[in-house]
Coordinates of C-alpha atoms and ligand atoms in Angstrom, one line a residue:
X16 CA 4.0 -18.3 -32.3
X17 CA 3.4 -15.4 -34.1
X18 CA 1.3 -12.3 -32.4
X19 CA -2.2 -13.2 -34.7
X20 CA -1.8 -16.7 -33.7
X21 CA -1.9 -16.3 -30.0
X22 CA -4.7 -13.0 -30.6
X23 CA -7.1 -16.0 -32.4
X24 CA -7.5 -17.0 -28.8
X25 CA -9.6 -14.2 -27.4
X26 CA -11.9 -15.1 -30.6
X27 CA -13.9 -17.2 -28.5
X28 CA -14.5 -14.8 -25.9
X29 CA -17.8 -12.9 -25.8
X30 CA -17.6 -9.2 -27.3
X31 CA -19.3 -6.3 -28.5
X32 CA -19.6 -5.3 -32.1
X33 CA -16.7 -3.2 -31.4
X34 CA -15.1 -5.9 -30.2
X35 CA -14.9 -5.3 -26.3
X36 CA -15.0 -8.2 -24.2
X37 CA -18.2 -8.6 -22.1
X38 CA -18.8 -9.0 -18.4
X39 CA -21.4 -11.9 -17.1
X40 CA -24.1 -10.6 -14.9
X41 CA -27.1 -13.2 -14.4
X42 CA -26.9 -14.9 -17.0
X43 CA -26.1 -12.1 -20.0
X44 CA -22.7 -10.9 -21.5
X45 CA -23.2 -7.1 -21.1
X46 CA -21.4 -3.8 -21.8
X47 CA -20.8 -1.6 -19.1
X48 CA -23.5 0.7 -18.0
X49 CA -22.0 3.9 -19.2
X50 CA -20.4 2.1 -22.6
X51 CA -16.7 2.3 -20.5
X52 CA -14.0 0.1 -21.6
X53 CA -10.5 -0.5 -19.8
X54 CA -7.3 -1.4 -22.5
X55 CA -5.6 -5.0 -21.7
X56 CA -1.8 -4.9 -21.7
X57 CA 0.4 -7.8 -22.7
X58 CA 3.3 -7.6 -20.2
X59 CA 5.8 -9.2 -22.4
X60 CA 5.4 -6.4 -25.2
X61 CA 3.8 -3.3 -23.3
X62 CA 1.1 -3.7 -26.3
X63 CA -2.4 -3.0 -26.0
X64 CA -4.2 -7.1 -26.3
X65 CA -7.9 -5.9 -25.9
X66 CA -10.7 -3.8 -24.4
X67 CA -13.0 -5.0 -21.4
X68 CA -15.8 -3.4 -20.4
X69 CA -14.8 -1.3 -17.2
X70 CA -18.1 -1.9 -14.6
X71 CA -19.6 0.7 -13.0
X72 CA -21.1 0.8 -9.3
X73 CA -24.6 0.4 -10.9
X74 CA -23.4 -2.5 -12.8
X75 CA -21.9 -4.3 -9.5
X76 CA -25.4 -3.7 -7.8
X77 CA -27.2 -5.3 -10.9
X78 CA -25.3 -8.3 -10.2
X79 CA -25.5 -8.2 -6.7
X80 CA -29.3 -8.4 -7.4
X81 CA -29.4 -11.1 -9.6
X82 CA -27.4 -12.9 -7.1
X83 CA -29.5 -12.4 -4.0
X84 CA -32.4 -13.4 -6.2
X85 CA -30.4 -16.6 -7.3
X86 CA -30.1 -17.4 -3.8
X87 CA -33.7 -16.2 -2.2
X88 CA -36.1 -17.4 -4.8
X89 CA -33.8 -20.0 -7.3
X90 CA -33.0 -23.3 -6.9
X91 CA -29.2 -23.8 -6.7
X92 CA -29.0 -23.8 -3.3
X93 CA -31.8 -26.4 -2.8
X94 CA -30.0 -28.2 -5.6
X95 CA -28.4 -31.8 -4.1
X96 CA -24.7 -31.7 -3.6
X97 CA -24.6 -34.6 -5.7
X98 CA -25.9 -32.3 -8.7
X99 CA -23.6 -29.4 -7.9
X100 CA -20.7 -32.1 -7.7
X101 CA -21.7 -33.1 -11.2
X102 CA -21.5 -29.6 -12.9
X103 CA -18.0 -29.0 -10.7
X104 CA -16.6 -32.0 -12.6
X105 CA -17.9 -30.9 -15.7
X106 CA -15.6 -27.4 -15.3
X107 CA -12.9 -29.5 -14.3
X108 CA -13.3 -31.3 -17.6
X109 CA -13.7 -28.5 -19.6
X110 CA -11.3 -26.4 -18.4
X111 CA -8.9 -29.5 -18.9
X112 CA -10.4 -29.6 -22.7
X113 CA -9.7 -26.3 -23.0
X114 CA -6.1 -25.9 -21.2
X115 CA -3.9 -24.7 -24.0
X116 CA -6.0 -22.1 -25.0
X117 CA -7.0 -20.9 -21.5
X118 CA -3.0 -21.1 -20.5
X119 CA -2.5 -18.8 -23.7
X120 CA -5.0 -16.3 -22.9
X121 CA -3.3 -16.2 -19.3
X122 CA 0.2 -15.9 -20.5
X123 CA -1.0 -12.7 -23.1
X124 CA -2.7 -11.2 -20.1
X125 CA -0.6 -11.7 -16.8
X126 CA 2.8 -12.4 -18.9
X127 CA 3.7 -15.2 -17.0
X128 CA 5.6 -17.9 -19.1
X129 CA 3.4 -20.8 -20.2
X130 CA 4.9 -23.4 -18.3
X131 CA 3.9 -21.5 -15.6
X132 CA 0.1 -20.9 -17.0
X133 CA 0.1 -24.6 -18.0
X134 CA 0.5 -25.8 -14.4
X135 CA -2.1 -22.8 -12.9
X136 CA -4.9 -24.4 -15.7
X137 CA -4.3 -28.1 -14.2
X138 CA -4.2 -26.8 -10.6
X139 CA -7.3 -24.8 -11.4
X140 CA -9.2 -28.4 -12.6
X141 CA -8.1 -30.6 -9.9
X142 CA -9.4 -28.0 -7.2
X143 CA -12.9 -28.0 -9.0
X144 CA -12.5 -31.6 -9.0
X145 CA -11.4 -31.5 -5.5
X146 CA -14.5 -29.4 -4.1
X147 CA -17.0 -31.6 -6.8
X148 CA -15.7 -34.7 -4.3
X149 CA -16.2 -32.9 -1.0
X150 CA -19.5 -31.6 -1.8
X151 CA -21.4 -35.0 -1.2
X152 CA -18.8 -36.1 1.7
X153 CA -20.2 -36.2 5.1
X154 CA -20.3 -32.3 6.7
X155 CA -21.7 -32.2 10.2
X156 CA -21.4 -33.8 13.1
X157 CA -23.4 -35.4 16.3
X158 CA -23.3 -35.2 20.0
X159 CA -23.6 -37.0 23.0
X160 CA -26.4 -34.8 25.2
X161 CA -28.2 -35.7 27.7
X162 CA -31.4 -37.8 27.3
X163 CA -33.9 -37.1 25.9
X164 CA -32.4 -35.0 23.5
X165 CA -30.5 -35.8 20.7
X166 CA -28.0 -33.2 18.8
X167 CA -26.4 -32.3 15.7
X168 CA -25.3 -29.9 12.9
X169 CA -25.2 -29.3 9.4
X170 CA -23.4 -26.9 7.5
X171 CA -25.7 -24.5 4.9
X172 CA -24.4 -22.0 2.3
X173 CA -23.9 -18.5 3.7
X174 CA -25.2 -17.1 0.4
X175 CA -24.4 -14.5 -1.5
X176 CA -20.2 -13.9 -1.8
X177 CA -18.3 -11.6 -3.4
X178 CA -14.9 -12.9 -4.1
X179 CA -12.1 -10.5 -5.2
X180 CA -9.0 -11.7 -6.7
X181 CA -5.5 -10.3 -7.8
X182 CA -3.8 -10.5 -11.0
X183 CA -0.7 -13.0 -10.5
X184 CA -2.8 -16.1 -10.2
X185 CA -6.1 -15.1 -12.3
X186 CA -7.4 -18.0 -13.0
X187 CA -5.8 -20.3 -10.2
X188 CA -7.4 -17.8 -7.7
X189 CA -10.7 -17.7 -9.2
X190 CA -10.7 -21.3 -8.8
X191 CA -9.9 -21.5 -5.3
X192 CA -12.8 -19.4 -4.5
X193 CA -15.4 -20.5 -6.8
X194 CA -14.9 -24.0 -6.4
X195 CA -15.6 -24.5 -2.9
X196 CA -18.3 -21.6 -2.7
X197 CA -20.3 -23.3 -5.1
X198 CA -19.7 -26.9 -3.9
X199 CA -21.5 -25.6 -0.8
X200 CA -24.2 -24.2 -2.7
X201 CA -23.3 -20.5 -2.5
X202 CA -24.1 -17.8 -5.4
X203 CA -20.8 -16.0 -6.4
X204 CA -20.0 -12.8 -8.0
X205 CA -16.4 -12.7 -8.9
X206 CA -14.2 -9.4 -9.4
X207 CA -11.0 -10.5 -11.3
X208 CA -8.1 -8.1 -11.5
X209 CA -8.8 -5.2 -13.8
X210 CA -5.5 -6.1 -14.9
X211 CA -6.4 -9.6 -16.0
X212 CA -9.8 -10.6 -16.3
X213 CA -10.2 -12.7 -19.8
X214 CA -9.5 -16.5 -17.9
X215 CA -12.4 -15.3 -15.6
X216 CA -14.4 -14.3 -18.3
X217 CA -13.6 -17.3 -20.0
X218 CA -14.5 -19.3 -17.6
X219 CA -17.9 -17.6 -16.8
X220 CA -18.4 -19.1 -20.4
X221 CA -17.9 -22.7 -19.5
X222 CA -20.4 -22.8 -16.7
X223 CA -23.2 -21.0 -18.8
X224 CA -22.2 -23.7 -21.2
X225 CA -22.2 -26.4 -18.6
X226 CA -25.8 -24.9 -17.3
X227 CA -25.3 -23.2 -14.2
X228 CA -28.7 -21.4 -13.4
X229 CA -28.2 -17.8 -14.5
X230 CA -27.4 -15.5 -11.6
X231 CA -25.4 -18.3 -9.1
X232 CA -22.3 -17.0 -11.0
X233 CA -22.0 -13.2 -12.3
X234 CA -18.0 -12.0 -13.1
X235 CA -18.2 -8.1 -12.8
X236 CA -14.9 -6.5 -14.8
X237 CA -13.7 -3.4 -13.5
X238 CA -11.7 -1.2 -10.7
X239 CA -11.3 -2.6 -7.3
X240 CA -12.3 0.8 -5.8
X241 CA -15.6 0.8 -7.8
X242 CA -16.7 -2.7 -8.1
X243 CA -14.9 -4.5 -5.4
X244 CA -15.6 -1.8 -3.3
X245 CA -19.9 -2.0 -4.2
X246 CA -18.9 -5.6 -3.3
X247 CA -17.4 -4.6 0.4
X248 CA -20.1 -2.5 1.2
X249 CA -23.4 -4.0 0.0
X250 CA -25.9 -5.5 2.6
X251 CA -27.0 -7.8 0.4
X252 CA -23.6 -9.5 0.3
X253 CA -23.3 -12.2 2.8
X254 CA -19.4 -12.5 2.6
X255 CA -16.2 -11.4 1.1
X256 CA -13.1 -13.2 0.0
X257 CA -10.7 -11.7 -0.4
X258 CA -6.9 -11.8 -2.1
X259 CA -5.0 -9.6 -2.6
X260 CA -2.6 -6.5 -0.9
X261 CA -2.4 -6.4 2.8
X262 CA -3.8 -2.5 2.8
X263 CA -6.4 -3.2 0.2
X264 CA -7.4 -5.9 3.1
X265 CA -8.2 -3.6 5.5
X266 CA -9.8 -1.6 3.5
X267 CA -12.0 -4.3 2.6
X268 CA -12.3 -5.7 5.9
X269 CA -13.6 -2.1 6.9
X270 CA -16.2 -1.5 4.5
X271 CA -17.4 -5.0 5.3
X272 CA -18.5 -4.2 8.7
X273 CA -21.8 -2.6 7.6
X274 CA -23.5 -5.7 7.7
X275 CA -21.1 -7.7 9.7
X276 CA -20.4 -10.1 6.4
X277 CA -18.4 -13.0 6.6
X278 CA -14.9 -11.9 5.9
X279 CA -12.0 -14.1 4.7
X280 CA -8.8 -12.2 3.6
X281 CA -5.2 -13.9 2.0
X282 CA -3.1 -11.2 1.7
X283 CA 0.7 -10.5 1.6
X284 CA 4.1 -12.0 2.9
X285 CA 7.7 -11.4 3.2
X286 CA 8.2 -15.1 3.9
X287 CA 11.6 -16.2 5.3
X288 CA 13.4 -19.1 4.1
X289 CA 16.1 -20.5 6.1
X290 CA 19.1 -22.5 5.4
X291 CA 21.8 -24.1 7.6
X292 CA 24.8 -25.1 7.3
X293 CA 24.6 -29.0 7.1
X294 CA 21.7 -28.3 4.3
X295 CA 22.2 -30.3 1.0
X296 CA 24.1 -27.7 -0.6
X297 CA 22.7 -27.7 -4.3
X298 CA 19.1 -28.5 -3.0
X299 CA 19.6 -25.0 -0.9
X300 CA 20.5 -23.1 -3.5
X301 CA 18.3 -24.6 -6.2
X302 CA 15.1 -23.9 -4.1
X303 CA 16.4 -20.6 -3.0
X304 CA 16.1 -19.9 -6.5
X305 CA 12.8 -21.2 -6.9
X306 CA 11.1 -19.5 -3.5
X307 CA 11.4 -15.9 -5.3
X308 CA 12.3 -16.2 -8.8
X309 CA 9.1 -18.6 -9.5
X310 CA 6.3 -16.2 -10.9
X311 CA 9.1 -13.7 -11.4
X312 CA 8.4 -12.9 -7.5
X313 CA 5.1 -12.3 -7.7
X314 CA 4.1 -14.7 -5.5
X315 CA 2.6 -13.6 -1.7
X316 CA 4.1 -16.8 -0.4
X317 CA 7.9 -15.9 -2.1
X318 CA 11.0 -16.8 0.1
X319 CA 12.1 -13.0 -0.5
X320 CA 14.1 -13.4 2.4
X321 CA 16.8 -15.6 2.5
X322 CA 17.9 -16.3 6.1
X323 CA 21.2 -18.0 6.0
X324 CA 23.9 -19.9 7.9
X325 CA 26.7 -17.3 8.4
X326 CA 29.2 -20.5 8.4
X327 CA 28.2 -21.0 4.7
X328 CA 27.3 -17.1 3.5
X329 CA 30.1 -16.6 1.0
X330 CA 29.9 -19.7 -1.0
X331 CA 26.1 -20.0 -1.0
X332 CA 26.0 -16.6 -2.2
X333 CA 28.9 -17.1 -4.6
X334 CA 26.9 -20.2 -5.8
X335 CA 23.4 -18.5 -6.0
X336 CA 24.1 -15.7 -7.4
X337 CA 26.2 -17.3 -10.3
X338 CA 23.1 -19.4 -10.8
X339 CA 20.9 -16.5 -10.8
X340 CA 22.7 -14.7 -13.7
X341 CA 21.9 -18.1 -15.7
X342 CA 17.9 -17.5 -15.2
X343 CA 16.2 -17.2 -18.9
X344 CA 14.3 -14.0 -18.1
X345 CA 11.9 -13.6 -21.5
X346 CA 8.6 -13.6 -22.7
X347 CA 5.9 -15.7 -21.5
X348 CA 5.6 -17.5 -25.1
X349 CA 9.1 -18.5 -25.6
X350 CA 9.4 -22.0 -24.5
X351 CA 13.1 -21.5 -23.4
X352 CA 11.9 -18.4 -20.6
X353 CA 12.3 -19.2 -17.1
X354 CA 11.0 -16.4 -15.6
X355 CA 8.6 -13.6 -17.4
X356 CA 7.8 -9.8 -17.0
X357 CA 6.4 -8.1 -14.2
X358 CA 2.8 -7.2 -14.5
X359 CA 2.9 -3.8 -15.4
X360 CA 5.0 -0.5 -16.1
X361 CA 3.7 0.7 -13.0
X362 CA 4.7 -2.3 -10.6
X363 CA 8.0 -2.3 -12.7
X364 CA 8.7 1.0 -11.4
X365 CA 7.6 0.3 -7.8
X366 CA 9.9 -2.6 -7.9
X367 CA 13.0 -0.6 -9.3
X368 CA 12.0 2.3 -7.1
X369 CA 12.5 -0.7 -4.2
X370 CA 16.1 -1.7 -5.7
X371 CA 16.7 2.1 -5.4
X372 CA 16.0 2.7 -2.0
X373 CA 18.1 -0.7 -1.3
X374 CA 20.9 1.1 -2.3
X375 CA 20.3 4.3 -1.0
X376 CA 19.6 2.4 2.5
X377 CA 23.5 0.9 2.7
X378 CA 22.5 -3.0 1.2
X379 CA 25.0 -4.4 -1.2
X380 CA 23.9 -5.0 -4.8
X381 CA 25.3 -8.6 -5.8
X382 CA 23.0 -9.7 -8.6
X383 CA 20.8 -7.9 -11.1
X384 CA 19.4 -4.5 -10.3
X385 CA 18.7 -3.3 -13.7
X386 CA 17.1 -5.2 -17.1
X387 CA 18.1 -8.5 -18.3
X388 CA 20.9 -8.6 -20.8
X389 CA 19.2 -9.7 -23.9
X390 CA 15.7 -8.6 -22.8
X391 CA 13.3 -7.5 -25.6
X392 CA 13.2 -3.6 -25.8
X393 CA 9.5 -3.5 -24.8
X394 CA 7.8 -5.4 -22.0
X395 CA 8.1 -5.0 -18.4
X396 CA 11.4 -7.2 -17.8
X397 CA 14.1 -7.5 -14.8
X398 CA 16.7 -9.2 -13.7
X399 CA 17.1 -11.5 -10.8
X400 CA 18.1 -9.1 -8.3
X401 CA 19.9 -10.2 -4.7
X402 CA 21.0 -7.9 -1.5
X403 CA 23.5 -9.1 0.7
X404 CA 24.9 -6.6 4.2
X405 CA 21.3 -5.8 4.8
X406 CA 19.8 -4.9 8.4
X407 CA 16.6 -6.0 9.8
X408 CA 15.1 -2.2 9.7
X409 CA 15.7 -1.5 5.9
X410 CA 12.9 -1.2 4.3
X411 CA 13.4 -3.3 1.6
X412 CA 13.8 -6.3 4.7
X413 CA 10.3 -5.3 5.8
X414 CA 8.1 -4.3 2.9
X415 CA 6.6 -6.9 0.2
X416 CA 8.4 -6.0 -2.7
X417 CA 6.8 -8.4 -5.0
X418 CA 9.2 -8.8 -7.5
X419 CA 12.4 -10.8 -8.3
X420 CA 14.1 -9.2 -5.4
X421 CA 16.1 -11.3 -2.8
X422 CA 17.0 -10.3 0.2
X423 CA 19.6 -12.2 2.5
X424 CA 19.9 -11.8 6.4
X425 CA 22.3 -13.9 8.1
X426 CA 22.8 -15.5 11.5
X427 CA 25.1 -17.4 13.9
X428 CA 22.9 -19.7 16.2
X429 CA 19.4 -21.3 15.8
X430 CA 17.7 -18.7 18.1
X431 CA 19.0 -16.3 16.1
X432 CA 17.8 -17.7 12.9
X433 CA 14.1 -18.1 14.7
X434 CA 14.0 -14.4 16.0
X435 CA 14.9 -12.9 12.1
X436 CA 12.1 -15.2 10.6
X437 CA 9.6 -13.6 12.8
X438 CA 10.4 -10.1 12.5
X439 CA 7.6 -9.1 10.5
X440 CA 3.9 -8.4 10.7
X441 CA 3.4 -10.8 7.9
X442 CA 3.3 -14.6 8.6
X443 CA 1.9 -16.1 5.5
X444 CA 5.0 -18.8 4.9
X445 CA 8.1 -20.1 5.4
X446 CA 10.8 -22.7 5.1
X447 CA 13.8 -24.7 6.5
X448 CA 16.8 -26.2 4.8
X449 CA 18.8 -28.7 7.4
X450 CA 19.7 -32.1 7.3
X451 CA 18.7 -32.3 10.8
X452 CA 15.5 -33.7 11.5
X453 CA 14.7 -32.8 15.3
X454 CA 16.2 -28.8 14.0
X455 CA 13.7 -29.0 11.0
X456 CA 10.7 -29.6 13.0
X457 CA 12.2 -27.3 16.3
X458 CA 12.6 -24.4 13.6
X459 CA 9.6 -24.9 11.5
X460 CA 7.2 -25.0 14.5
X461 CA 8.4 -21.9 16.1
X462 CA 7.6 -19.8 12.7
X463 CA 4.5 -17.8 13.1
X464 CA 3.4 -18.5 9.5
X465 CA 0.4 -20.2 8.5
X466 CA 2.6 -22.8 5.4
X467 CA 5.9 -23.8 6.0
X468 CA 7.8 -26.5 4.2
X469 CA 11.0 -28.5 5.3
X470 CA 13.5 -29.3 2.7
X471 CA 11.5 -27.7 0.0
X472 CA 9.9 -24.4 -1.4
X473 CA 5.8 -23.9 -2.9
X474 CA 4.6 -27.1 -3.1
X475 CA 1.0 -26.5 -2.5
X476 CA -1.7 -28.7 -2.4
X477 CA -5.6 -28.5 -3.1
X478 CA -6.3 -31.0 0.3
X479 CA -4.0 -28.9 2.8
X480 CA -5.3 -25.3 4.2
X481 CA -3.6 -22.2 2.8
X482 CA -3.5 -18.7 4.5
X483 CA -1.3 -16.4 6.7
X484 CA -0.8 -15.5 10.3
X485 CA -0.7 -11.9 11.3
X486 CA -1.2 -9.8 9.0
X487 CA -1.2 -12.2 5.9
X488 CA -4.5 -13.0 6.3
X489 CA -7.9 -14.2 8.0
X490 CA -9.2 -17.5 7.5
X491 CA -7.9 -20.8 5.2
X492 CA -8.7 -22.1 1.8
X493 CA -8.3 -25.3 0.0
X494 CA -8.8 -28.5 2.0
X495 CA -11.9 -29.3 4.1
X496 CA -11.2 -25.7 5.7
X497 CA -11.6 -23.6 3.0
X498 CA -15.2 -25.3 2.4
X499 CA -15.6 -24.6 6.3
X500 CA -15.4 -21.1 5.4
X501 CA -18.3 -20.8 3.0
X502 CA -20.6 -22.4 5.3
X503 CA -22.7 -21.8 8.3
X504 CA -22.7 -24.5 11.1
X505 CA -26.7 -24.8 12.2
X506 CA -27.5 -26.9 15.1
X507 CA -30.5 -29.2 15.7
X508 CA -31.6 -30.4 18.5
X509 CA -34.1 -33.1 18.2
X510 CA -36.3 -34.1 21.5
X511 CA -36.7 -37.9 21.5
X512 CA -39.6 -37.9 24.2
X513 CA -42.2 -35.7 23.3
X514 CA -44.1 -34.3 26.4
X515 CA -44.3 -31.0 28.7
X516 CA -41.4 -29.6 29.9
X517 CA -43.1 -29.1 33.1
X518 CA -41.2 -26.1 33.7
X519 CA -44.2 -24.4 34.8
X520 CA -46.8 -25.7 37.3
X521 CA -49.4 -24.4 35.3
Ligands
NAD27 P1 -4.5 -5.7 -4.5 O1 -4.8 -5.5 -3.4 O2 -3.9 -4.3 -5.5 O3 -5.5 -5.6 -5.9 C1 -6.1 -7.3 -5.4 C2 -8.0 -7.3 -6.1 O4 -8.6 -6.0 -4.8 C3 -8.1 -6.8 -7.6 O5 -9.1 -7.4 -7.9 C4 -8.3 -5.2 -7.5 O6 -9.3 -4.6 -8.1 C5 -9.4 -4.9 -6.1 N1 -9.2 -4.1 -5.0 C6 -8.1 -2.8 -4.8 N2 -8.8 -1.8 -4.1 C7 -9.9 -2.3 -3.5 C8 -11.4 -1.9 -2.6 N3 -10.8 -0.9 -2.5 N4 -12.2 -2.4 -2.9 C9 -12.4 -3.6 -3.1 N5 -11.3 -4.5 -4.0 C10 -10.3 -3.8 -4.7 O7 -3.6 -6.6 -5.0 P2 -2.8 -7.3 -6.3 O8 -1.7 -5.8 -6.7 O9 -4.0 -7.1 -7.3 O10 -2.4 -8.4 -6.0 C11 -0.9 -8.3 -5.4 C12 -1.1 -8.5 -3.7 O11 -1.8 -9.8 -3.7 C13 0.3 -9.2 -2.8 O12 0.5 -8.0 -1.7 C14 0.2 -10.4 -2.5 O13 0.8 -10.8 -1.2 C15 -1.4 -10.4 -2.5 N6 -1.3 -12.1 -3.1 C16 -1.9 -13.1 -1.5 C17 -2.3 -13.9 -1.9 C18 -2.7 -15.1 -0.8 O14 -3.0 -16.3 -0.8 N7 -2.2 -14.7 0.6 C19 -2.2 -14.8 -3.0 C20 -1.9 -13.9 -4.5 C21 -1.4 -12.5 -4.0

């Protein structure tokens, strides 16, 4: 496929006469109030692929005002769940009907290999379908209270939701947030990453065509400290849902205190992948690679710390390195590519700084560490990288690198493996590989993490809750938990004997 063929995908986006991709605010396709734009870069080539409107604070405030009006006065929150479900089913169908186009836009904008973006589009469609189904399912409870009262609960939408997402899964993270929020009757302002706004804008077109009332969804494209901060600070926003880095999460939480808005945070991780000597050897090697190199390591739940039984460490590391060196790193549009580029020149530099740091800290670099052999001159490519001989105090062991860099830690006993695994401020994910079922369950229960796997790594299901312990987040996405995060619970008490209470004598 030629670059111009790929670029034709962008022609379906709404643009200004100058070719700038427009934002979607209150049902209108609009430029930034000051005419500002941002260049978008293809991480696979370093080339500029287009320009997008760069929102000002005023643009974000306009989206918030429209959302407020749509929630307070509009029909959406009063719409019957059947109608909300119908619309979300239409979005799932429309995503599938345009799956190739969405995958190619995402690959062009985020650099991810097509096989990853194709899976992301399918997952996003299924997410909309899951929450379309959940919209009409029972959500309240009834309680046995003393007669003559009867008490039950209903779930109601929270209101205006600001939703801020990162660049590593631009479409999927938008789906995880929009689907439950809209299913529950909320109105949404989505703020995609400034690096990867294109699939979110295309998704807004699908909503527009599907008949979503204007103002119920706005997509505001722009910088985090401008457009994102406006959402976090506004007293007209009732809930903020954020996925991104832990330090940004902290800033957003502080900004949200003004009106004590509801908050959910999906943050970073440094997740342990524990391999015992009795694990199926080739399976454990294979998943250790998948754990860290899927998504080029730019995955919040990446298994970035391999916690390895010292009884097998030399043989395991030798095989791991042998296989890591065969991973095909390249442009996401090349069907042979197994691992794509990093998101940006700036992020590549950050990961390279961590590799230099690992060396200076005294860890042993046994694989990668630089540009992969045969990689294109341009584009932000890095070879699969492995450090051994680490200590728990090293920064490469403690900090989230968010790139294809694996650090190996060794253990002698089960207790030591658990202690190493939990020795982190993060608590997003973790896995254990062993053929001893009792040990597998013991170790997984001892992990202080929200998402765990036994003899596998990475599978994620719309049906099951996603989120972190400790500094990896607050709240859960997906499943019924993800729906509940977008609802308020109202208690309703009914008096079944309508007569005076008799509390006051007179
Ligand atoms: P980031 O925190 O830099 O940015 C995330 C989003 O926040 C972007 O849209 C950005 O514009 C916005 N933002 C930045 N500063 C802001 C501010 N002051 N106020 C409001 N919004 C602001 O993260 P990133 O670099 O885009 O993504 C990588 C990070 O995301 C990693 O740390 C990764 O672990 C995390 N992540 C977590 C999950 C999860 O489910 N836990 C999933 C994907 C990514």
